[in-house]
Coordinates of C-alpha atoms in Angstrom, one line a residue:
M1 CA 31.2 7.1 5.6
R2 CA 31.7 4.2 7.7
L3 CA 34.6 5.1 11.1
L4 CA 35.4 3.5 14.2
N5 CA 34.9 4.8 17.0
C6 CA 38.6 4.5 18.7
R7 CA 37.4 3.3 22.4
T8 CA 34.5 1.0 22.0
M9 CA 35.5 -0.8 18.5
Q10 CA 32.6 -0.1 17.1
M11 CA 31.1 1.0 13.4
E12 CA 28.6 3.7 12.4
E13 CA 27.9 5.1 9.2
F14 CA 27.6 9.0 8.5
F15 CA 26.9 11.0 5.6
D16 CA 28.3 15.0 4.2
S17 CA 27.8 17.6 6.3
H18 CA 27.3 15.4 9.7
I19 CA 31.3 13.4 9.4
P20 CA 32.6 14.1 12.7
K21 CA 36.6 14.6 12.9
Y22 CA 38.1 12.1 12.6
A23 CA 42.0 10.3 12.0
I24 CA 43.2 8.4 9.1
L25 CA 45.3 4.9 8.9
S26 CA 48.0 5.2 5.9
H27 CA 49.6 1.4 5.6
T28 CA 51.0 -1.1 3.4
W29 CA 48.3 -4.2 3.9
G30 CA 50.3 -7.4 5.6
E31 CA 49.2 -11.0 6.3
K32 CA 45.5 -11.7 8.3
E33 CA 44.4 -8.2 7.6
V34 CA 40.5 -7.9 8.8
S35 CA 38.1 -7.5 6.4
Y36 CA 34.7 -6.0 7.1
Q37 CA 32.7 -8.7 7.2
A38 CA 35.4 -10.6 10.3
F39 CA 35.8 -6.8 11.9
V40 CA 32.0 -7.3 12.7
S41 CA 31.3 -10.8 13.0
R42 CA 34.3 -10.2 15.5
S43 CA 35.8 -13.7 13.7
L44 CA 39.2 -12.1 13.7
T45 CA 40.5 -10.7 17.0
E46 CA 43.5 -11.8 16.8
G47 CA 47.0 -11.8 14.7
P48 CA 48.6 -8.8 12.9
G49 CA 45.9 -7.3 11.3
Y50 CA 43.2 -7.4 14.5
E51 CA 47.0 -5.6 16.4
K52 CA 47.3 -3.0 13.8
I53 CA 44.0 -1.5 14.4
E54 CA 43.8 -1.8 18.1
G55 CA 47.1 0.3 17.3
F56 CA 46.3 3.2 15.8
C57 CA 42.7 3.2 17.5
S58 CA 44.9 3.3 20.9
L59 CA 46.6 6.4 19.5
A60 CA 44.0 7.9 17.9
A61 CA 42.2 7.7 21.4
G62 CA 45.3 9.0 23.2
L63 CA 45.5 12.1 20.9
G64 CA 42.3 13.0 21.4
Y65 CA 39.7 11.7 18.7
E66 CA 36.9 9.6 18.7
W67 CA 36.3 8.7 15.6
A68 CA 38.7 6.6 13.3
W69 CA 38.6 5.6 9.4
V70 CA 41.0 2.3 8.5
D71 CA 40.7 1.0 5.1
T72 CA 40.9 -2.2 5.5
C73 CA 37.8 -2.8 8.1
C74 CA 35.6 0.2 7.1
I75 CA 35.2 -0.6 3.4
D76 CA 32.6 -3.7 2.6
K77 CA 34.7 -4.8 -0.4
S78 CA 32.5 -7.4 -0.8
S79 CA 30.0 -4.8 -2.0
S80 CA 31.0 -3.4 -5.8
A81 CA 29.1 -0.2 -5.8
E82 CA 30.6 0.4 -2.3
L83 CA 34.3 -0.5 -3.3
S84 CA 33.7 1.8 -6.2
E85 CA 32.0 4.8 -4.6
A86 CA 34.7 3.9 -2.2
I87 CA 38.1 4.1 -4.5
N88 CA 36.9 7.6 -5.9
S89 CA 36.4 8.7 -3.0
M90 CA 39.4 8.2 -1.3
F91 CA 41.5 10.9 -2.2
H92 CA 38.6 13.6 -0.4
W93 CA 38.8 11.1 2.1
Y94 CA 42.4 11.7 3.3
R95 CA 42.0 15.2 2.5
S96 CA 39.2 15.8 4.9
S97 CA 41.1 13.9 7.5
D98 CA 41.8 15.9 11.1
L99 CA 45.4 14.3 10.9
C100 CA 46.9 10.3 8.9
I101 CA 48.4 8.7 11.0
I102 CA 51.4 7.3 8.5
Y103 CA 52.1 3.5 10.0
L104 CA 55.4 2.1 9.0
S105 CA 55.7 -1.7 10.3
D106 CA 58.9 -2.4 8.6
V107 CA 60.4 0.5 10.7
Y108 CA 62.0 -0.3 13.9
N109 CA 62.8 1.4 17.1
H110 CA 65.5 -0.2 18.8
L111 CA 67.1 0.4 16.0
N112 CA 70.2 3.3 16.0
L113 CA 69.5 6.3 13.9
E114 CA 71.8 5.8 11.1
L115 CA 69.8 2.8 10.6
R116 CA 66.8 4.0 11.3
N117 CA 67.2 6.1 8.9
Q118 CA 68.0 3.4 6.2
A119 CA 64.9 1.7 6.9
F120 CA 62.7 4.2 6.8
R121 CA 64.3 5.6 3.2
L122 CA 63.5 1.7 2.4
S123 CA 60.1 2.0 4.0
R124 CA 57.6 -0.7 1.6
W125 CA 55.3 2.4 2.3
H126 CA 57.1 4.6 -0.2
T127 CA 57.3 1.8 -3.4
R128 CA 53.1 1.5 -2.8
G129 CA 50.3 3.1 -5.5
W130 CA 48.0 3.2 -2.7
T131 CA 49.9 5.3 -0.4
L132 CA 51.0 8.2 -3.1
Q133 CA 47.8 10.0 -2.5
E134 CA 47.5 9.1 1.5
L135 CA 50.8 11.2 1.1
L136 CA 49.4 14.0 -0.7
A137 CA 46.3 14.9 0.2
P138 CA 45.6 14.8 3.8
R139 CA 47.1 18.9 5.3
R140 CA 48.3 17.0 8.4
A141 CA 49.8 13.5 8.8
V142 CA 52.8 11.9 10.6
F143 CA 54.8 9.0 10.8
Y144 CA 55.0 6.0 13.3
D145 CA 57.2 3.4 13.6
K146 CA 56.1 -0.3 14.2
T147 CA 55.6 0.3 17.8
W148 CA 53.7 3.6 17.0
N149 CA 56.5 5.2 17.9
E150 CA 56.6 8.7 16.2
I151 CA 59.2 9.2 13.7
G152 CA 58.0 13.0 12.5
S153 CA 55.5 15.2 10.7
K154 CA 55.9 15.2 6.8
Q155 CA 56.9 18.7 7.4
D156 CA 59.8 17.5 9.7
L157 CA 60.7 14.9 6.8
E158 CA 60.1 17.7 4.2
E159 CA 63.7 17.1 2.7
V160 CA 64.2 13.3 3.2
I161 CA 60.6 12.6 1.6
T162 CA 60.8 14.9 -1.4
D163 CA 64.9 12.8 -1.6
I164 CA 62.9 9.8 -2.1
T165 CA 60.3 10.5 -3.9
K166 CA 61.3 13.2 -5.6
I167 CA 58.1 15.6 -5.1
S168 CA 58.8 19.2 -4.5
G169 CA 58.8 20.3 -0.7
E170 CA 55.8 23.2 -2.0
V171 CA 53.2 19.8 -3.0
L172 CA 54.5 17.8 -0.1
V173 CA 54.3 20.0 3.3
G174 CA 50.5 21.9 1.1
R175 CA 52.2 25.4 -0.1
N176 CA 51.0 24.1 -3.9
D177 CA 48.2 21.9 -4.4
P178 CA 49.3 19.0 -6.1
R179 CA 46.6 18.9 -8.6
S180 CA 47.9 22.4 -10.1
L181 CA 50.9 20.5 -11.7
P182 CA 50.7 19.0 -15.0
V183 CA 49.5 15.8 -15.3
A184 CA 52.4 13.5 -16.5
E185 CA 54.3 14.9 -13.8
R186 CA 51.7 13.8 -11.2
I187 CA 50.7 10.4 -13.6
S188 CA 55.2 10.7 -13.0
W189 CA 55.3 10.5 -9.3
A190 CA 53.7 6.4 -9.3
S191 CA 56.2 5.4 -12.0
N192 CA 57.9 3.8 -9.2
R193 CA 55.5 2.7 -7.1
R194 CA 53.0 -0.9 -7.7
T195 CA 50.5 -2.3 -7.3
S196 CA 49.0 -5.5 -6.2
R197 CA 46.6 -5.6 -8.5
E198 CA 47.4 -4.8 -12.2
E199 CA 43.9 -2.0 -12.4
D200 CA 45.0 -0.3 -9.1
I201 CA 47.7 1.7 -10.7
A202 CA 45.3 3.3 -12.6
Y203 CA 42.7 3.9 -9.7
C204 CA 45.2 5.0 -7.1
L205 CA 45.6 7.9 -9.4
L206 CA 41.9 8.7 -9.7
G207 CA 41.4 11.2 -6.8
L208 CA 45.2 13.0 -7.5
L209 CA 44.0 13.3 -11.2
G210 CA 40.4 13.9 -9.9
V211 CA 38.3 12.6 -12.1
N212 CA 35.9 9.4 -11.2
M213 CA 35.6 6.7 -13.3
P214 CA 33.4 3.2 -12.5
L215 CA 35.7 0.1 -11.2
L216 CA 36.5 -2.9 -13.8
Y217 CA 39.0 -5.6 -12.3
G218 CA 39.6 -7.7 -14.9
E219 CA 40.9 -5.7 -17.9
G220 CA 44.0 -5.7 -16.7
R221 CA 46.0 -2.5 -18.5
K222 CA 43.2 -0.8 -20.0
A223 CA 42.3 0.6 -17.1
F224 CA 45.1 3.0 -17.1
T225 CA 44.1 3.7 -20.8
R226 CA 40.4 4.6 -19.5
L227 CA 42.2 6.8 -16.6
Q228 CA 44.0 9.3 -19.2
E229 CA 40.7 8.9 -22.0
E230 CA 38.8 10.4 -18.8
V231 CA 41.9 13.0 -18.0
I232 CA 41.2 13.7 -21.3
R233 CA 37.6 14.6 -21.2
N234 CA 38.0 16.9 -18.1
T235 CA 41.4 18.6 -18.7
Y236 CA 43.1 20.7 -21.6
D237 CA 46.4 19.6 -20.7
H238 CA 48.5 18.8 -23.7
T239 CA 51.3 16.8 -21.0
I240 CA 49.3 13.6 -21.2
L241 CA 50.0 13.4 -24.7
A242 CA 54.3 13.7 -23.7
R243 CA 55.2 10.2 -22.9
D244 CA 58.8 9.3 -22.7
V245 CA 59.7 12.7 -22.5
G246 CA 63.3 12.2 -20.7
L247 CA 63.9 8.7 -21.3
G248 CA 66.3 8.9 -24.4
L249 CA 65.0 6.3 -26.4
P250 CA 62.0 4.1 -27.0
T251 CA 62.3 0.6 -25.6
S252 CA 62.6 -0.9 -29.1
S253 CA 63.5 1.9 -31.9
L254 CA 61.3 -0.3 -34.5
T255 CA 58.5 -0.6 -32.5
R256 CA 55.4 1.4 -32.1
A257 CA 54.1 3.1 -29.3
P258 CA 50.5 4.1 -28.7
C259 CA 49.7 7.7 -28.6
L260 CA 48.5 6.8 -24.6
A261 CA 50.7 5.3 -22.6
T262 CA 50.1 1.4 -21.0
S263 CA 51.2 3.0 -17.4
P264 CA 52.7 4.9 -15.5
D265 CA 56.5 4.1 -15.7
A266 CA 56.7 6.1 -19.1
F267 CA 56.7 9.1 -17.7
R268 CA 59.9 8.5 -15.2
E269 CA 61.6 10.3 -16.2
W270 CA 59.2 13.5 -16.4
D271 CA 61.1 16.9 -16.2
A272 CA 59.5 18.9 -13.5
E273 CA 60.6 22.6 -15.8
I274 CA 57.9 21.6 -18.0
M275 CA 55.4 24.1 -17.7
L276 CA 51.2 24.6 -19.2
T277 CA 51.1 27.7 -21.4
K278 CA 47.6 27.6 -22.3
P279 CA 45.7 26.2 -18.9
R280 CA 42.6 25.7 -20.8
G281 CA 43.0 25.4 -24.6
D282 CA 41.5 24.1 -27.1
H283 CA 39.3 21.2 -26.6
Y284 CA 39.6 17.4 -27.5
L285 CA 38.7 13.9 -26.9
P286 CA 38.3 10.5 -27.2
T287 CA 36.8 8.4 -30.8
N288 CA 36.7 5.6 -32.2
L289 CA 39.1 6.5 -34.7
G290 CA 41.3 8.0 -32.0
I291 CA 42.2 11.2 -30.3
H292 CA 40.7 14.2 -31.7
I293 CA 42.6 17.3 -31.3
S294 CA 43.6 20.4 -33.4
L295 CA 47.9 21.2 -33.2
P296 CA 49.9 23.0 -34.7
I297 CA 52.2 20.8 -37.4
I298 CA 56.2 21.9 -38.2
R299 CA 56.2 20.4 -41.5
P300 CA 59.4 19.5 -43.6
M301 CA 58.3 21.3 -47.0
A302 CA 60.8 20.5 -48.8
M303 CA 60.8 16.7 -48.5
N304 CA 58.2 14.3 -50.4
L305 CA 57.1 13.0 -46.1
E306 CA 54.0 12.3 -44.6
C307 CA 55.0 14.3 -41.3
G308 CA 56.2 16.7 -38.7
L309 CA 56.7 17.7 -35.2
A310 CA 53.1 18.5 -33.2
I311 CA 53.8 21.6 -31.1
L312 CA 52.3 20.6 -27.7
D313 CA 51.2 23.6 -25.1
C314 CA 53.9 23.2 -22.9
V315 CA 57.5 25.5 -22.8
A316 CA 60.1 24.9 -20.4
Y317 CA 63.6 27.3 -19.4
G318 CA 61.8 29.6 -20.4
A319 CA 62.1 28.7 -23.9
K320 CA 61.7 25.2 -25.4
T321 CA 59.0 24.4 -26.5
L322 CA 57.4 20.4 -25.8
V323 CA 56.5 19.1 -30.1
L324 CA 55.9 15.4 -30.7
P325 CA 56.5 13.4 -33.8
L326 CA 54.1 12.1 -35.6
E327 CA 53.6 10.5 -39.2
L328 CA 50.3 11.3 -41.2
D329 CA 48.2 10.4 -43.5
K330 CA 45.2 12.2 -45.1
R331 CA 42.8 10.0 -46.5
H332 CA 40.1 10.4 -49.0
N333 CA 37.2 12.1 -47.4
S334 CA 40.2 14.4 -46.1
T335 CA 40.3 13.0 -42.9
M336 CA 43.5 13.4 -40.7
L337 CA 45.3 10.5 -39.4
A338 CA 47.9 10.7 -37.7
W339 CA 50.4 8.4 -34.8
T340 CA 53.5 8.9 -32.7
A341 CA 56.4 7.9 -35.1
R342 CA 58.5 5.6 -34.4
S343 CA 61.7 5.4 -32.9
A344 CA 61.2 8.7 -32.4
V345 CA 60.0 10.0 -28.3
P346 CA 58.2 13.7 -27.5
F347 CA 61.2 16.4 -26.6
L348 CA 61.7 19.6 -25.8
A349 CA 63.1 21.7 -29.4
H350 CA 65.9 23.9 -28.4
W351 CA 64.5 26.8 -30.7
G352 CA 60.9 28.9 -30.5
V353 CA 58.0 28.6 -32.7
T354 CA 57.2 32.4 -33.1
S355 CA 59.4 32.3 -36.0
M356 CA 58.8 29.0 -37.4
T357 CA 55.7 28.4 -40.5
F358 CA 53.2 25.7 -39.0
T359 CA 49.0 25.0 -39.5
T360 CA 46.7 23.9 -37.1
I361 CA 45.4 21.0 -38.8
P362 CA 42.5 19.3 -37.2
L363 CA 43.6 15.0 -36.5
Y364 CA 42.8 12.3 -35.4
L365 CA 46.1 10.7 -33.2
T366 CA 45.4 6.8 -33.7
P367 CA 47.3 3.7 -31.5
R368 CA 48.7 2.1 -34.5
A369 CA 49.1 2.9 -38.6
S370 CA 47.8 0.4 -40.9
G371 CA 49.5 -0.7 -43.9
E372 CA 53.0 0.3 -42.9
S373 CA 55.0 -3.4 -43.9
L374 CA 57.9 -3.4 -46.1
L375 CA 57.6 -5.5 -49.2
L376 CA 61.7 -6.5 -49.7
N377 CA 60.4 -7.5 -53.7
E378 CA 60.6 -3.9 -54.1
R379 CA 62.2 -2.6 -56.1
L380 CA 63.3 0.6 -54.9
C381 CA 64.5 -0.6 -51.5
F382 CA 67.8 0.0 -50.6
I383 CA 69.7 -2.8 -47.8
M384 CA 72.2 -1.3 -45.3
D385 CA 74.8 -4.5 -44.0
L386 CA 75.3 -3.3 -40.6
R387 CA 77.2 -6.4 -38.9
C388 CA 80.4 -4.6 -38.4
L389 CA 78.8 -2.1 -36.2
F390 CA 76.6 -4.6 -34.5
D391 CA 79.3 -6.8 -33.5
I392 CA 81.1 -4.0 -31.7
G393 CA 77.9 -3.4 -29.4
Y394 CA 76.2 0.0 -31.6
F395 CA 72.3 -0.6 -31.8
L396 CA 70.1 1.3 -34.5
A397 CA 68.4 4.3 -31.9
D398 CA 66.6 6.1 -34.7
F399 CA 65.9 7.1 -38.0
F400 CA 64.1 9.8 -39.5
P401 CA 61.9 9.0 -41.6
S402 CA 60.7 6.6 -39.7
S403 CA 58.5 4.8 -42.3
N404 CA 58.1 1.7 -44.5
F405 CA 61.5 0.6 -42.2
K406 CA 63.2 -3.4 -41.6
I407 CA 65.2 -5.2 -39.9
D408 CA 66.2 -8.5 -40.8
G409 CA 69.9 -9.5 -38.7
N410 CA 72.3 -7.6 -39.2
H411 CA 70.3 -6.1 -42.1
I412 CA 68.3 -2.8 -42.6
F413 CA 65.8 -2.2 -45.1
Y414 CA 64.4 0.9 -46.5
R415 CA 62.7 2.8 -49.3
R416 CA 65.2 4.6 -50.8
L417 CA 63.5 8.6 -52.0
I418 CA 63.9 11.0 -54.8
G419 CA 65.5 13.5 -54.0
G420 CA 65.5 13.0 -49.8
H421 CA 67.7 12.0 -46.9
K422 CA 67.3 9.4 -44.2
L423 CA 69.1 9.4 -41.1
L424 CA 70.2 6.8 -39.3
R425 CA 71.3 7.2 -35.6
F426 CA 73.5 4.6 -34.4
C427 CA 74.0 4.3 -30.1
H428 CA 76.1 2.9 -28.1
P429 CA 77.2 2.6 -24.1
S430 CA 80.4 4.0 -24.3
Y431 CA 81.2 5.2 -27.8
V432 CA 80.4 8.2 -29.9
T433 CA 77.1 8.5 -31.8
I434 CA 76.9 7.7 -35.6
L435 CA 75.3 9.0 -38.0
V436 CA 75.0 7.7 -41.0
M437 CA 73.0 9.4 -43.7
H438 CA 71.9 7.9 -47.1
E439 CA 71.2 11.0 -49.9
G440 CA 68.6 10.0 -52.8
C441 CA 69.1 11.5 -56.1
E442 CA 65.9 14.5 -57.1
D443 CA 65.5 12.1 -60.6
D444 CA 67.2 9.0 -59.9
P445 CA 66.1 6.7 -57.2
M446 CA 68.9 4.0 -58.0
R447 CA 71.4 6.8 -57.3
C448 CA 72.5 6.9 -54.2
G449 CA 75.5 8.7 -51.7
L450 CA 76.1 7.4 -47.7
Q451 CA 78.2 8.9 -45.7
T452 CA 78.6 8.9 -41.6
A453 CA 79.7 11.1 -38.8
Y454 CA 80.7 10.9 -35.4
I455 CA 78.4 13.2 -32.7
T456 CA 78.8 13.5 -28.7
Y457 CA 75.5 15.4 -28.4
P458 CA 72.7 13.1 -27.5
Y459 CA 69.8 14.8 -29.8
T460 CA 68.1 11.7 -31.7
S461 CA 67.5 11.5 -35.7
W462 CA 64.5 13.9 -35.6
E463 CA 66.0 16.5 -33.6
L464 CA 68.9 16.7 -36.0
T465 CA 66.8 16.6 -39.4
L466 CA 63.7 18.9 -37.6
T467 CA 65.2 21.5 -35.5
R468 CA 66.7 23.9 -37.4
E469 CA 66.1 28.1 -37.9
S470 CA 64.1 27.2 -41.0
I471 CA 63.4 24.0 -41.6
D472 CA 62.1 23.9 -45.0
D473 CA 65.8 23.0 -46.6
V474 CA 66.9 19.7 -45.3
Q475 CA 70.5 20.5 -46.6
Q476 CA 70.9 22.4 -43.7
A477 CA 70.8 19.8 -40.9
Y478 CA 73.3 17.7 -43.5
D479 CA 75.5 21.1 -43.5
S480 CA 76.3 21.3 -39.8
L481 CA 77.9 18.1 -39.4
S482 CA 81.4 16.8 -40.0
W483 CA 80.4 14.0 -42.6
S484 CA 83.3 11.1 -43.4
T485 CA 83.6 9.2 -46.5
T486 CA 87.1 7.9 -46.3
G487 CA 87.3 4.0 -46.3
Y488 CA 83.9 3.2 -44.3
M489 CA 81.0 3.2 -47.1
N490 CA 81.2 0.6 -49.9
R491 CA 77.8 -1.1 -52.2
V492 CA 78.0 -4.3 -53.2
G493 CA 75.8 -4.8 -56.6
G494 CA 72.0 -5.9 -57.2
G495 CA 71.6 -10.2 -57.1
C496 CA 72.9 -10.6 -54.4
Y497 CA 71.9 -13.0 -51.6
V498 CA 72.0 -12.3 -48.4
G499 CA 70.9 -13.3 -44.9
G500 CA 69.0 -16.7 -46.0
L501 CA 67.3 -14.1 -48.9
D502 CA 67.5 -13.0 -52.8
F503 CA 67.3 -9.4 -53.3
D504 CA 67.1 -9.1 -56.8
D505 CA 68.1 -5.4 -58.0
H506 CA 68.6 -4.0 -54.5
E507 CA 71.8 -2.8 -53.5
I508 CA 73.5 -3.6 -50.7
A509 CA 75.6 -1.1 -48.4
V510 CA 78.1 -2.0 -46.7
I511 CA 79.8 -0.1 -43.6
K512 CA 83.6 -1.0 -43.8
S513 CA 86.2 -0.8 -41.9
L514 CA 85.0 1.0 -38.4
P515 CA 87.4 0.6 -35.9
A516 CA 86.5 -2.6 -33.8
R517 CA 89.0 -1.9 -31.0
D518 CA 89.3 1.7 -30.2
P519 CA 86.7 3.8 -32.3
D520 CA 88.4 7.2 -30.7
T521 CA 91.3 7.1 -32.7
Y522 CA 89.1 7.8 -35.4
I523 CA 86.9 10.1 -34.4
R524 CA 88.4 13.7 -36.5
P525 CA 86.6 16.4 -38.5
I526 CA 86.2 15.9 -41.6
Q527 CA 84.7 18.6 -44.1
P528 CA 81.8 17.9 -45.2
R529 CA 81.5 16.7 -49.5
S530 CA 79.2 14.0 -51.5
V531 CA 81.7 11.1 -52.5
P532 CA 79.4 8.6 -55.0
L533 CA 79.4 5.1 -53.4
Q534 CA 82.7 3.1 -55.1
E535 CA 81.4 -0.1 -57.2

């Protein structure tokens, strides 16, 4: 470790147990920062970067420190080996410091107390990726403004910092080691932070997640994928598979999210109440086929569908279980592939799993499914015209099951089911949620029923279909809702021309007469009943 003498401004290198007591600087990079080469050659001894180093060393010396460390000038960044070692050691260096001086260059002393507090909350320092570990790793950290006036220690500012960062005070002040918390929670702290280099949003989390890996600048988002794979190799933590929990809906309900997140943003709404049930569970690891893992799978036994809910080793609020919606594909060699279902995100099931019947299955979580396109010329295809919903601001939020599904303009295409159901959920920014149930016929796929329901609770179509006390009978999900069949559905016969395409031997379902001005007046409980589609 290369340290800077606070009085002579000379560099000296120390190793392991011979490293003396030192102060360390946390700051945000600005103009004319001084590199190692510029500092040693004294080619840049003026400007804001050098003045910051001088101010830090002067303050540290006044506090009784002989040695100090600054990331701008104490690392030779022209050496990739030294840079990699420094970044992999950064959390340890901040943890081992005697004092961390946090310099906020955008907070000024001349402001009145209210404006100064506001400036502290809005400081750029709170938004940068690297400063996350610089906040959490040191045992002692004190904030200073632009002119090196003390603002307060992180213990003094615990409540304010918790409000800004959403990190609990127990973690901030060191009463709880951050590395003892679920991986997803630690990653979520970086979700509102940014770095200049795309790869650094992964590298700045190495120490916080307790892993090491080589740096490969130029790999872009792959760095964050590599980080998660390294976490999987070193932990038993299932929370890393629970991306998008709390976000409600993926960005696009018709695209499939990869099994691993592409950035910390996927963990932005992580619920801190979610805890691991098995700190050391079954081993799982990345492979060329995907993540090889054995998971208990709850499957809808009464439906001829290759899908199910994977039970993760996580619970919240004492009883709720974290489940991952999956689509399954059993290959001829008995290899079971699985991928995260389209339109679905992991969620906390509102039931316990102790009374459920499930089978633990070894499978490979793959990034995507193959052969999932729906051929529009297939005879057993159902088409829904949803113009009246889309015109008043509704959008397709999610659907179950999520395979063999396609959307084109105002029309939704999906393959029929024999003796099954398809549940589609449509959401609106202001109006209540609308469910559309397509009922399959037991012996004739060309016969079906369409019905609608209104709900006010935010359950997804997967939850409504699978999260029952007994999932063997999907009819229970249907019977639990109030369905309307009056004046809302109509069937248009085959051989129609819609959206620029000819659809021979298909049926088109048209949702009719939905209120465009005041849908609330149409919301009334209606007893469920099955009415065939009108000709």
